[in-house]
PDB file of C-alpha atoms in Angstrom:
ATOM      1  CA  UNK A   9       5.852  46.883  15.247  1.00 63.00           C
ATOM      2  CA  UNK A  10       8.974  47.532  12.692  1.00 73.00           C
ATOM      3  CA  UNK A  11       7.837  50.113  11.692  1.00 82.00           C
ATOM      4  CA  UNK A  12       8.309  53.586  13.517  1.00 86.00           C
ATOM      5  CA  UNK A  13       8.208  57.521  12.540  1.00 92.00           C
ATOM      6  CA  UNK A  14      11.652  58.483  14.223  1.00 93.00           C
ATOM      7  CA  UNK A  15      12.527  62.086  15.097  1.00 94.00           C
ATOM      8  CA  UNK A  16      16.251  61.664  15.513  1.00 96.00           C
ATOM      9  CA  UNK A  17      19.492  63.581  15.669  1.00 96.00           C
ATOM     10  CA  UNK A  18      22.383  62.407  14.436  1.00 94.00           C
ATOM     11  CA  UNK A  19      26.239  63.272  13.433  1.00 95.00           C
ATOM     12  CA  UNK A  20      27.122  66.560  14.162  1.00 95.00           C
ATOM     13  CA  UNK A  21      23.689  67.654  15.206  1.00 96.00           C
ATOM     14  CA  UNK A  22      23.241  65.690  18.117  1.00 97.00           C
ATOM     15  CA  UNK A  23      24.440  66.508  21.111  1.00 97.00           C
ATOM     16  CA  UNK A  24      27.235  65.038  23.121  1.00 96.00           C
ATOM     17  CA  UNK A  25      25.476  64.257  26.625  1.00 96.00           C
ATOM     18  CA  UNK A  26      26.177  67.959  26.921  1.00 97.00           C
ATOM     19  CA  UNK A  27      23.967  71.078  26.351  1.00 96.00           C
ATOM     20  CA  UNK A  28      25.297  72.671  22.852  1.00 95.00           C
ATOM     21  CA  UNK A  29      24.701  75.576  21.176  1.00 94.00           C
ATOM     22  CA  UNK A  30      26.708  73.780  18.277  1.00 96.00           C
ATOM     23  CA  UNK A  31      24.468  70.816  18.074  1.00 97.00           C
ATOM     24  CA  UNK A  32      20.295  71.170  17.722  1.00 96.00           C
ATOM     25  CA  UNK A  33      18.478  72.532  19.417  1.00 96.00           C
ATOM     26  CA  UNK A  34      14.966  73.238  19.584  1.00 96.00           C
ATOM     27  CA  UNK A  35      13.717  76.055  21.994  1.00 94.00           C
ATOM     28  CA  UNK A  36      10.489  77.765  21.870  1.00 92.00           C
ATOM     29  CA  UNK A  37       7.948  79.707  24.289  1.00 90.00           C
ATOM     30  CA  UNK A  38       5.207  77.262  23.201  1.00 89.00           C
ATOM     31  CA  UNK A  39       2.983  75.879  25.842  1.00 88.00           C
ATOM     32  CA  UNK A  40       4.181  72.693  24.923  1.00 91.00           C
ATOM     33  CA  UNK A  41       7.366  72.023  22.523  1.00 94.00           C
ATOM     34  CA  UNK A  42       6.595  69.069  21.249  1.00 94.00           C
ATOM     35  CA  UNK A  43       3.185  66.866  21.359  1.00 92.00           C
ATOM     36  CA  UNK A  44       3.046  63.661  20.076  1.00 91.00           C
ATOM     37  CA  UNK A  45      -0.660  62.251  19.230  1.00 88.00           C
ATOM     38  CA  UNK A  46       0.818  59.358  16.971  1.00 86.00           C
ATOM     39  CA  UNK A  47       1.842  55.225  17.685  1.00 87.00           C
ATOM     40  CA  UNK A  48       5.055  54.263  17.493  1.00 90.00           C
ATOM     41  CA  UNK A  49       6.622  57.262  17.662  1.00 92.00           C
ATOM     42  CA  UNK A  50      10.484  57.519  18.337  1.00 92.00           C
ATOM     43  CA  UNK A  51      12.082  60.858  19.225  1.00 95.00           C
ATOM     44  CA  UNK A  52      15.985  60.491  20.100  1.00 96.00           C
ATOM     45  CA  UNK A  53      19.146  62.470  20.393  1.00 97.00           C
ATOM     46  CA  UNK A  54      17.213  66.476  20.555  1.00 98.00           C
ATOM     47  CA  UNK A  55      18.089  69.123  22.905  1.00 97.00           C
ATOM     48  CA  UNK A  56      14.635  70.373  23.507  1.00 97.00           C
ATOM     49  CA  UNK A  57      14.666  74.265  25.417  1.00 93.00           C
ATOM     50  CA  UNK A  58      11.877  75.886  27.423  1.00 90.00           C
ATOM     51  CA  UNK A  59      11.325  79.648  27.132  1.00 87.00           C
ATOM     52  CA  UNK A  60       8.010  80.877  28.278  1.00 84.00           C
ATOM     53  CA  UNK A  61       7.465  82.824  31.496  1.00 81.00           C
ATOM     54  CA  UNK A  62       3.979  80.688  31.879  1.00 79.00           C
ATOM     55  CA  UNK A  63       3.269  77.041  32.003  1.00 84.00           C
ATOM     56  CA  UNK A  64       5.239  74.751  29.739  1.00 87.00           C
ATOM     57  CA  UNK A  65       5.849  71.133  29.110  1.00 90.00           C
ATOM     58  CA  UNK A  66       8.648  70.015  26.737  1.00 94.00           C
ATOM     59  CA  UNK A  67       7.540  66.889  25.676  1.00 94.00           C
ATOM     60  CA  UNK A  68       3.774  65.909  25.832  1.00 91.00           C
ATOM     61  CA  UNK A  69       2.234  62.133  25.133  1.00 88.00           C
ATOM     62  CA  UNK A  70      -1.397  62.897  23.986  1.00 82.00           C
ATOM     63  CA  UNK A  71      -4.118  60.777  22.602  1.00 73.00           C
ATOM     64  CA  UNK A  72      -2.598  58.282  20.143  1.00 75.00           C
ATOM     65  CA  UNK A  73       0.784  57.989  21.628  1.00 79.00           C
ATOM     66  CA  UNK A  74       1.089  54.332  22.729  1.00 80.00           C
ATOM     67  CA  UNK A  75       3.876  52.761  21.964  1.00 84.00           C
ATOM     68  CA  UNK A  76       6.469  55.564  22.123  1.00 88.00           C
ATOM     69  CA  UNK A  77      10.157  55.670  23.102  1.00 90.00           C
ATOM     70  CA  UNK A  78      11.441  59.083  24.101  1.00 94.00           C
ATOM     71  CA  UNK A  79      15.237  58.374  24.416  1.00 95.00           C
ATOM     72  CA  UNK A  80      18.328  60.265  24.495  1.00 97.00           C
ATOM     73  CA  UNK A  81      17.092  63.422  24.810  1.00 98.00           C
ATOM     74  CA  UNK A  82      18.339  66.860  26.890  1.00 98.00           C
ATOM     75  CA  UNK A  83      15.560  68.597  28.435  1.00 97.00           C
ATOM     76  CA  UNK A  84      16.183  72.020  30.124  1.00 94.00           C
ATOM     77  CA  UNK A  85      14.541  75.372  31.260  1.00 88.00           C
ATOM     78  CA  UNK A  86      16.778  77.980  29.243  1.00 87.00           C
ATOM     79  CA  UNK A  87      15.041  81.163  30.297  1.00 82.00           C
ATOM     80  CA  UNK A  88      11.493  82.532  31.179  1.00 70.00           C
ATOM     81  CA  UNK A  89      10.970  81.189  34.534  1.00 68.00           C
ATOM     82  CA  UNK A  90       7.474  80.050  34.918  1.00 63.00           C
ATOM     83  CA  UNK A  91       5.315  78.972  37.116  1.00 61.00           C
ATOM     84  CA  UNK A  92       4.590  75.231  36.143  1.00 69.00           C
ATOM     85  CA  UNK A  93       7.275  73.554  34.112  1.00 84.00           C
ATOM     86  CA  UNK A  94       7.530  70.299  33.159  1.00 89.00           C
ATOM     87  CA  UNK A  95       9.986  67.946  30.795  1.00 93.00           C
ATOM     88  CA  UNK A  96       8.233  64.678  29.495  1.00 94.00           C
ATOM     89  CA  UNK A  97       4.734  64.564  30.851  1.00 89.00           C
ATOM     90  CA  UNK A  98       2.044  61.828  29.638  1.00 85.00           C
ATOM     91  CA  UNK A  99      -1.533  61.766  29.667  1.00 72.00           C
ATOM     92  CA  UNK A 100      -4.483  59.028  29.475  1.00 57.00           C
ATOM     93  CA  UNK A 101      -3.559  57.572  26.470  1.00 59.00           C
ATOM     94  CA  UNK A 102       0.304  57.053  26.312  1.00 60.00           C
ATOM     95  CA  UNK A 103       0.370  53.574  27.039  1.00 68.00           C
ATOM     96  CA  UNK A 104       3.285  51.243  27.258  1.00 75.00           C
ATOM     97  CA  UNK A 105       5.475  54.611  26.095  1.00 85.00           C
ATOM     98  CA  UNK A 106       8.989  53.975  27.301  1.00 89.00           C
ATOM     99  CA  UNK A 107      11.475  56.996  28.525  1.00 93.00           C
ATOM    100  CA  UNK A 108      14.850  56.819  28.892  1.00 95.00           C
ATOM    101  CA  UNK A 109      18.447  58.088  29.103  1.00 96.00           C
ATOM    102  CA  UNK A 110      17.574  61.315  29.123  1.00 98.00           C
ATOM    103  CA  UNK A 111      18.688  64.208  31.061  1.00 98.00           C
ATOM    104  CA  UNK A 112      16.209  66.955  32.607  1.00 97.00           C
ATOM    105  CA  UNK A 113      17.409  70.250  34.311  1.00 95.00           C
ATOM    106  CA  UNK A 114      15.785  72.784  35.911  1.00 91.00           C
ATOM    107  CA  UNK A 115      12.484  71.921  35.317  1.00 91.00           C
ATOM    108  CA  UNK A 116       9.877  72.161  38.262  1.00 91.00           C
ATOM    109  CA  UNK A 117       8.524  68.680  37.302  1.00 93.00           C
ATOM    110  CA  UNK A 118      11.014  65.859  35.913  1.00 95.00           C
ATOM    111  CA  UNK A 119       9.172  63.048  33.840  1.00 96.00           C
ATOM    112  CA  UNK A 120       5.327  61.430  34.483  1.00 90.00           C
ATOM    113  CA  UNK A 121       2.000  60.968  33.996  1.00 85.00           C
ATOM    114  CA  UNK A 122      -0.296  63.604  34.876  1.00 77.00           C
ATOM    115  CA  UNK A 123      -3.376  62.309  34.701  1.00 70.00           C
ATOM    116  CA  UNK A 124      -5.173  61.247  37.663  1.00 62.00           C
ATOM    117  CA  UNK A 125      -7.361  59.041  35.895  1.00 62.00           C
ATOM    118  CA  UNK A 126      -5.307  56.750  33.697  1.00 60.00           C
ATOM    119  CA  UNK A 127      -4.029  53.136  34.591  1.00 58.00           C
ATOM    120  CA  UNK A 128      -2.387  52.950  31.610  1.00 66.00           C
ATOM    121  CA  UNK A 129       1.613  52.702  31.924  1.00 79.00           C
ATOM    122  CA  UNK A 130       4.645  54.806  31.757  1.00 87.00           C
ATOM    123  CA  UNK A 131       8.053  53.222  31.685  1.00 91.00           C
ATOM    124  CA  UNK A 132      10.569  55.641  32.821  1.00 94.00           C
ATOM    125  CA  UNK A 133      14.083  54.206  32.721  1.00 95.00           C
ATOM    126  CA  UNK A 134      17.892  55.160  33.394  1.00 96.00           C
ATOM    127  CA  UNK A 135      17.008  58.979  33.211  1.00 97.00           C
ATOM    128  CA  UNK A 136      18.905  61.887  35.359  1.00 98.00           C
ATOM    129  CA  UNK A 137      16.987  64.535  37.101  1.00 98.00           C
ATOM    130  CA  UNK A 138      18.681  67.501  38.202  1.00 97.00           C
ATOM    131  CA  UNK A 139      17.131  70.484  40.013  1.00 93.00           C
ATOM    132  CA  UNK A 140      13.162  69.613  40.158  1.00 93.00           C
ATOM    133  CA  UNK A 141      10.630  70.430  42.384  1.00 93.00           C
ATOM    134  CA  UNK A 142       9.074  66.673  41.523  1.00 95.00           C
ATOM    135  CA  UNK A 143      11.337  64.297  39.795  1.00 97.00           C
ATOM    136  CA  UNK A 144       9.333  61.838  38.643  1.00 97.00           C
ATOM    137  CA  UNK A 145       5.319  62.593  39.232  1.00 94.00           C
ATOM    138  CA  UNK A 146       2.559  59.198  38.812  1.00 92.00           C
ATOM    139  CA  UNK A 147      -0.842  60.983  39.321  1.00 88.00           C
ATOM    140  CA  UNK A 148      -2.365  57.880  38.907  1.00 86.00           C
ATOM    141  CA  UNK A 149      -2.078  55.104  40.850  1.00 88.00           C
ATOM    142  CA  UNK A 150       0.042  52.141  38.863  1.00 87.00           C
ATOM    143  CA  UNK A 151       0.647  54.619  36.028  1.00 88.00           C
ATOM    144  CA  UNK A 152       4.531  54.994  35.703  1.00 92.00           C
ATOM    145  CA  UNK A 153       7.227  52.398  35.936  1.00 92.00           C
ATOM    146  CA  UNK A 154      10.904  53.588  37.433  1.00 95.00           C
ATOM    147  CA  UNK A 155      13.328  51.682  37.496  1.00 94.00           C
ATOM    148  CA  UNK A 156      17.333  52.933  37.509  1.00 95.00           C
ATOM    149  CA  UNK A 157      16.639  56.316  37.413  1.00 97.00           C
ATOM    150  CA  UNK A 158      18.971  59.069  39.225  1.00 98.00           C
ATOM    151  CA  UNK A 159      17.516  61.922  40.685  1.00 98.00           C
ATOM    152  CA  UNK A 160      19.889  64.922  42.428  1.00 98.00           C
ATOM    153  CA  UNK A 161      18.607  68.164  44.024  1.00 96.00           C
ATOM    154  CA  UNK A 162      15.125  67.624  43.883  1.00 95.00           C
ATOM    155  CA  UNK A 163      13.325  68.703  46.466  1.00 93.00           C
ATOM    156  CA  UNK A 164      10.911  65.643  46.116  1.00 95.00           C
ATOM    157  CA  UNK A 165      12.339  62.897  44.139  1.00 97.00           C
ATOM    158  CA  UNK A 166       9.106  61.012  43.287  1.00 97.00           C
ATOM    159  CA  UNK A 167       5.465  61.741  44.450  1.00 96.00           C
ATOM    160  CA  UNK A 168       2.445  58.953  43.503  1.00 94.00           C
ATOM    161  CA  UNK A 169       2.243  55.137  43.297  1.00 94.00           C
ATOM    162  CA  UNK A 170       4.061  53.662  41.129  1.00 94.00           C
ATOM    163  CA  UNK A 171       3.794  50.430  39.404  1.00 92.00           C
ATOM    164  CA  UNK A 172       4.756  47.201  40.894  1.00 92.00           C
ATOM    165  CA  UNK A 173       8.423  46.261  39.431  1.00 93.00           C
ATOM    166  CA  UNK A 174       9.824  49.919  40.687  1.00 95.00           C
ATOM    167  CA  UNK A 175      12.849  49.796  41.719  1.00 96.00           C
ATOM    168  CA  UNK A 176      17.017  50.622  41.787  1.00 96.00           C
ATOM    169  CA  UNK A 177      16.433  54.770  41.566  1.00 97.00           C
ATOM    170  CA  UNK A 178      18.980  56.414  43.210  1.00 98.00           C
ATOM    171  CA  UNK A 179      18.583  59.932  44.779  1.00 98.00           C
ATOM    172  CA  UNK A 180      20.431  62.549  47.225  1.00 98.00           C
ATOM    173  CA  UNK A 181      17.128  62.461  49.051  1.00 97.00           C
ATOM    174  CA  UNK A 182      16.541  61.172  52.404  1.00 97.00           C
ATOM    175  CA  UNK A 183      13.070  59.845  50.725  1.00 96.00           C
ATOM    176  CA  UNK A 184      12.399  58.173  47.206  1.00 96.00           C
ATOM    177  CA  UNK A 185       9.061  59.499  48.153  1.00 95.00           C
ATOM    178  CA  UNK A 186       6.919  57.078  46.208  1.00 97.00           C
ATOM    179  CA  UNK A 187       5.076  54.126  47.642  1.00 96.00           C
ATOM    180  CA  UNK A 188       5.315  50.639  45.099  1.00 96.00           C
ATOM    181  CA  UNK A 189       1.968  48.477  44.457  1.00 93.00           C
ATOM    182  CA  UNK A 190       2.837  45.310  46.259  1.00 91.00           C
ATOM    183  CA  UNK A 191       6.022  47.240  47.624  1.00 91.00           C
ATOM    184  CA  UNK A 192       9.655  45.384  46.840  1.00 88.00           C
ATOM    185  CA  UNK A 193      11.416  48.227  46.150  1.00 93.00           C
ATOM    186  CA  UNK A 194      14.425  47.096  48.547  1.00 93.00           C
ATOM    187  CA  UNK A 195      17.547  48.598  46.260  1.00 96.00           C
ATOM    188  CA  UNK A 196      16.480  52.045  45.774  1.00 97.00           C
ATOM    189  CA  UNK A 197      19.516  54.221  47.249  1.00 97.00           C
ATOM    190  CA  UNK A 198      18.693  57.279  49.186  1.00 98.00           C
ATOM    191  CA  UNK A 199      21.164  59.968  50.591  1.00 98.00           C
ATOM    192  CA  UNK A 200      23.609  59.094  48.151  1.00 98.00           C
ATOM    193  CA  UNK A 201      26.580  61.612  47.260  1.00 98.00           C
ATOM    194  CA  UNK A 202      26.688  61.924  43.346  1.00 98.00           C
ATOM    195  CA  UNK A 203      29.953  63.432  41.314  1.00 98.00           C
ATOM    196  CA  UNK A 204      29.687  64.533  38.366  1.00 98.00           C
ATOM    197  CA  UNK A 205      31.852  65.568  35.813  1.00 97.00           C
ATOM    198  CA  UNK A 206      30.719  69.150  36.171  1.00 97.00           C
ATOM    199  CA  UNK A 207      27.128  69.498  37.414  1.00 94.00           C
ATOM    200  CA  UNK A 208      27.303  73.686  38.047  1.00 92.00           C
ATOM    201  CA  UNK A 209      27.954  73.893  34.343  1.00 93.00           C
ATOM    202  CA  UNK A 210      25.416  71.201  33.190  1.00 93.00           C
ATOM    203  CA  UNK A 211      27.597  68.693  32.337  1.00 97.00           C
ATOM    204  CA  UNK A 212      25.661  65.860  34.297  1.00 98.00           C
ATOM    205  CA  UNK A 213      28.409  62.915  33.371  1.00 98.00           C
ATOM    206  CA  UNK A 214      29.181  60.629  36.025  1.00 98.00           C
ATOM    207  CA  UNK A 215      32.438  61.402  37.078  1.00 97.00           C
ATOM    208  CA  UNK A 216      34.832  58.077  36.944  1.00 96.00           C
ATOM    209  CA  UNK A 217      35.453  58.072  40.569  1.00 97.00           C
ATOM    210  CA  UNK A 218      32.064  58.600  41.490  1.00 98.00           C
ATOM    211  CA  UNK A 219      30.878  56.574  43.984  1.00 97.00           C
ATOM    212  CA  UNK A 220      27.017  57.438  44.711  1.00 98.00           C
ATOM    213  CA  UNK A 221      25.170  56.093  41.383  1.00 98.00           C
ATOM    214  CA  UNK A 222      28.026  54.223  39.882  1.00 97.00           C
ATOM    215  CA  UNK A 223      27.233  50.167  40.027  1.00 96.00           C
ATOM    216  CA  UNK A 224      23.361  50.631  41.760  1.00 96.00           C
ATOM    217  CA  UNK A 225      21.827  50.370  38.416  1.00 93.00           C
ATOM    218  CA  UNK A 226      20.231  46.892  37.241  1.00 90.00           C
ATOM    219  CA  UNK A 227      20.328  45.348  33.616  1.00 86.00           C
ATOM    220  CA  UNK A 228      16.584  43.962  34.741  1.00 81.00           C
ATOM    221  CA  UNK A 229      13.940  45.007  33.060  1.00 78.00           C
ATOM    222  CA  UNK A 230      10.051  43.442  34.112  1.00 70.00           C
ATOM    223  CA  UNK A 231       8.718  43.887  30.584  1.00 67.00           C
ATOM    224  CA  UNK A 232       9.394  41.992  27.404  1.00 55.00           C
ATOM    225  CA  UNK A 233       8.248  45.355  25.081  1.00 58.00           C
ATOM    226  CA  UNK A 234      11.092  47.181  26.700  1.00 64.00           C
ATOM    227  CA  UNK A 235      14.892  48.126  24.815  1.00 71.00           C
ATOM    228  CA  UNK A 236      17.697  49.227  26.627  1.00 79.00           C
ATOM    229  CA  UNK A 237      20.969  48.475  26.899  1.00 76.00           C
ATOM    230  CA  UNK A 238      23.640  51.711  25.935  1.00 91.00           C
ATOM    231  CA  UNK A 239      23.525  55.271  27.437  1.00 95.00           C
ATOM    232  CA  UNK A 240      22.829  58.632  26.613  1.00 96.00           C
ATOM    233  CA  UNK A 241      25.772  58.901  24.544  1.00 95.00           C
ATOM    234  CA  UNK A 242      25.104  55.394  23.011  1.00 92.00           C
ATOM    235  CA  UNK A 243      27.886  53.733  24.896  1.00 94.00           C
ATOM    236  CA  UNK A 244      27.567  49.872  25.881  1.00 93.00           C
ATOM    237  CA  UNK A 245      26.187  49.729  29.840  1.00 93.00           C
ATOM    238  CA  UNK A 246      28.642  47.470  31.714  1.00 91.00           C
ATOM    239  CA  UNK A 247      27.109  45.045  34.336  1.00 90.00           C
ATOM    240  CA  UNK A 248      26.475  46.406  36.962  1.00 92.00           C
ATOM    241  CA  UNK A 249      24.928  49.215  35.160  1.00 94.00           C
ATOM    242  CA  UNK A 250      24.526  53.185  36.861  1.00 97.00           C
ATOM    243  CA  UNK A 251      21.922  54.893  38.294  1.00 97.00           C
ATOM    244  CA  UNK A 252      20.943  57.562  35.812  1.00 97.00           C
ATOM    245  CA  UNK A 253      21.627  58.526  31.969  1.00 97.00           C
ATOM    246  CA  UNK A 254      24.798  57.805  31.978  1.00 97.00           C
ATOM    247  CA  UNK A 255      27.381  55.198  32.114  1.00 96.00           C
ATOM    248  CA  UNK A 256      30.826  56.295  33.555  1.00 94.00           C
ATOM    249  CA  UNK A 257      33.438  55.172  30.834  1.00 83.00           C
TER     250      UNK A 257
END
């Protein structure tokens, strides 16, 4: 399509790849912060909070919501605790709905689709995950796509099956913990030490002389629908790309 309702942050009010109380930010004790029922829906550049002491998701793909790019974005649990927290999390009907470079923190479930009845597809790209129980979740078999994702501090990095094509996520784990219809999944990187600029106070950056996601990224991607090509601060990707949001500059 070219034509697209966009939700986007920009000048001053977007943040710098850093939370911001100077930038916007949207934080609420809603069940869920921000639904989107709608096609061709673009939400970019928000810092979107989570304050409820019950179950919350930040971001949730409903019925209508094919065709969506969620890019850009910081998602974080400010306060409330919680018992089930998530940041972007799709259901039946957000097909072909591509996520990435965006940052999650502290949430108890990263980005996926969590619906165990769905084959329809979630492409999750070049996103960081800090601090999850679950960092990226595919409830149904074949229902998310990964693919140069970065995920630190998780105590599972990935649960499911995930679509054929995923591949290059990095993590501190000892276990990507997916499996991969039709496997191939050969340059995923596991127990990898990751610097970052200055992860105890959420500045999730990849430090210059990193050496754990820097370079294990790929430029690849299986589908012809999908866009990608700066990070979360709209900086160019240099080939080899990184693992994760972010592009060390």
């Amino acid at each position: 399509s070219d034509h697209y309702v966009k939700i986007i942050a920009v000048g001053a009010a977007r943040h710098g790849g850093v939370w911001s109380d100077s930038a916007y930010r949207l934080v609420s004790t809603a069940g869920t912060v921000v639904v989107i029922r709608d096609e061709y829906t673009h939400i970019e550049g928000l810092q979107i909070g989570g304050s409820s002491p019950g179950s919350q998701a930040l971001i949730f793909l409903s019925s209508g919501a094919t065709q969506t790019r969620i890019t850009g974005n910081l998602l974080r649990k400010v306060s409330g605790g919680g018992s089930s927290n998530g940041g972007i999390a799709s259901n039946a009907w957000a097909n072909e709905t591509q996520v990435d470079n965006n940052i999650v923190q502290g949430l108890q479930f990263g980005i996926g689709n969590f619906n165990g009845s769905t084959p329809n597809r979630l492409h999750v790209y070049a996103n960081t995950i800090s601090g999850a129980s679950v960092g990226l979740m595919a409830s149904a078999p074949g229902s998310v796509l990964a693919r140069n994702n970065l995920i630190v501090g998780s105590a599972s990095a990935a649960v499911g099956v995930f679509a054929a094509g995923t591949d290059f996520n990095v993590t501190d784990a000892a276990s990507v913990g997916y499996t991969v219809n039709g496997g191939g999944n050969l340059s995923d990187q596991l127990l990898r030490i990751v610097t970052f600029v200055d992860q105890a106070g959420g500045d999730l950056h990849l430090d210059i002389t990193d050496t754990g996601a820097r370079d294990l990224g790929t430029a690849s991607y299986p589908d012809a629908l999908d866009t990608l090509d700066g990070d979360i601060d709209a900086q160019t990707r240099q080939v080899p790309w990184d693992a994760g949001a972010d592009e060390a500059q």
